[in-house]
């Protein structure tokens, strides 16, 4: 997945069976792991495997990706199978989490198509598509898809995950500098909806190839 | 801090100096750590110290609390001092993260008052107050302050962090079951704003004592 | 459990089954975990979950609590069930380990009563009661129940765990400053026996309520 | 150090400087680490380095050894130097902790003599000698120096650390089966005192060589 | 770097200063870290960051890459600067460690050229070039550059690191099935020398672009 | 095992069963763990159990020992049993890894003889013997069995693992200072072959006792 100079490698792995707490339910599971290569950023960051522990940011984003994709999954149709989505950032220039969600959906749709060809599960395991964008306020102006430099300067930062039919799966808005009001929140949501619609179209084309 | 049957012990610790990456900036720092006692929940959960690693949920909530409080802090007025907020859940019945933020603000305000009496920093390090509520949709009905049982059944779950003057610091809405639309989002935000206003009033009273 | 300004939250958790090495023996198991909240002490101490490892002191005290309670347990009457005792120090002012043992016994007795009402195990799983005190020599004077400030100044420090009928389960005496002789050891044991007897009486009353 | 079939390799390491919390105090420090080789026991035990964490028993014994030796150290005469005592069990047949203390004292005395030849510290850093024995009740009979098989069967188990002049540094008695009374405690202490006196004599001879 | 279907992303990071143990020596340092993306292999492998520890194979290869590159480095000409080489396997089909060394050399040469343009160090920090190949015996036939399937079947497996002028920096031969004799060792070394010479030529062309 | 002043304690542990990935194959498994006591070296090194992670060097050597011994094992004749070889360095003066391999073979042969007496496995699980030496170039002169001081000064360092009939299981040559050519490699291999032959003879005698 490429968003400007941001590049995220998204891969789906299908495996039979589900985590312990879900066994015997007849339901599937979808989960995700996100990580950055040490030199994906301008300044090299230490490997989490070397530090021996996963940082809070990595945990938070992995959980967000998993939640976002689970929002369009019909666990019953999946059968007791698990799909793991690995999102590895090769190059980071802002918006890596939203790029990861948008790319992971494509990998998920591919994996689901493969499962159906293998006769795993039954029916249609996806109830729709998912795409995500980041929006923010830079120098007082609401903007879509902030690159790293803009992101650092943003006063408000919002990540929005939408389904293909324009509903929300996740809305995360954070005041970086000063608190924001309802009017600005609405402006950002409008902008995000437009951005997600465009990505949905691009995903459709990519999957059609 | 008590929200229904949820009880969170919030303590602030003031220390001189700031983390390395902030030294020499003349600015202060506020951070938070959240944890649950193993028997705060109905079913005992293993200690993170025993498992040897902090889970993703703990990381995510600690970061949210820190971010929420930093939204009303004037780092310059703090001087190069750090305030650490420990939020330990003694008993959990839903809404522990929003209870933690609301209680942590009271501890923070106490700590800042103490700093001023000690002559640490200068001016007013707090630009306002912070309170947080959880709202959700249970059986199709938008509700404020979900207890654990309601939370489990909620279709949409939203945590909202507001300043005392009604602006937003953080808005986090997640579709648990099915995606939500803009109209529902607006209903939940209205409900949250009312809830935060009530908490702001209770905080004011508690600090006045 | 409150001893002066020391406060320890003691909770018992009953679960079916026993650790692997004990399966099929027909015997139960009792174990304990002790921890301090980061701000239970005057100076904040780092969380063991954050450090990623449990310190030696925590391990030592958890083991002591478990051993002390097992001293009055009839494993056969418990059946193959496990009781875990969580002792979390909310506020520390000396004697946290003896407060934890004394409080954990009350939680254990409650748990055992609950088990009997549920029909778990058979017969009487407790062969007696347990209470513990710390005694020490401060400025040459043997004293009972040292608070933190006295504890730091103590030349000899002793923790004694007694059964309700006055026998010993654990005696741990340590010379902090200079070695102690047999006469002093005897004086401290006399003092401890008196202290434990008083606590036994208080436990009896608490459980009667 | 050999106690029957128990063999512990004790080595002292002198280094300049003391831990951070002690810097500038003019005082020295003595500490110890205990470990068992995986095949020192009849049944191989997993390495703690492989498990990635030190177990409670190892922590507890390392702390006991350090405390025992510090009981006869004059920190001032040591100067700001640290002595680390490594006690590695090559073969275990009961009483490894008391063998470790008794052997570590010899290594400590050697190290102190070396320091004096190097002109490190001033005066006499040792105020006496230390030896330790385990005593226990097997089939109702108080016994000295239990081997592994006896230790497993012991009803009461006591480790006693004495100075060369017969005073106590540490007394740790634990009821393994049933609680013990004051009379038995006294018998065990008498036995331990005799055992320590013999070891003190053997240490004197070893150091004289 | 691409070797058949094997793809390794190699990145060099230059930083001022050297590790502690080398400070004040006037000498530079070169080190490397190797890792595989979880889905670089046919079957997904768990992340080392999730497991919380780096495996033996990763450690061994990281050390090999560092050693190989240090074989052609003039530490004095580098000045007290460090070059870290990150080798991340995006897709694995045999020979990832030799591909990593060969690619890391190109990244190193690029980094050194950059340093010279910045005026870091003095003189020529590289005394030559480095390339590496794997050779092995499959079904009795010595072969160059084994892909994963061949590697699994290989009876003997050898990794050879050569300088551009045909000398050896590292020779690692391992009998997978049955021990090998001197004649076969010689055959494999001849094959490896030819392979390294070809890679050296390709490296020269890549750096000339 | 003693090589000059280097002393390594080698112990074999036989256990029924094999690791998970090998179950049901009818084949056995041999593996090894290597470690150094903290004071085996001139300067004390920190315990890996205290650091909480195993270093790269330890991993690399443990893997080498395992691989070397597996080179002469007939897994089928072992049956589904595992032999773990523990190699603990008590004193280190160069060549600890080759001493460990040579000593581990003797422990392995002992363990295999014991298994046969117990009726575990069938046939002859060892297809030969294994010994290992280190060779190197010191001041331009190829030498066998470098002690620590020579090892530090060596320009080239090679570890060679041979079977009793003179074939190779592992050849690892590393240029420490400058790259080496084929002629020197051949000289070192000749030297190693002679050294291994002598060790094979000594192993035969030791096992005959």
Coordinates of C-alpha atoms in Angstrom, one line a residue, chain B residues 116 144 156 159:
Chain B
X116 CA 2.6 26.4 43.5
X144 CA -24.4 7.3 29.3
X156 CA -21.2 1.1 19.6
X159 CA -15.2 7.5 25.0

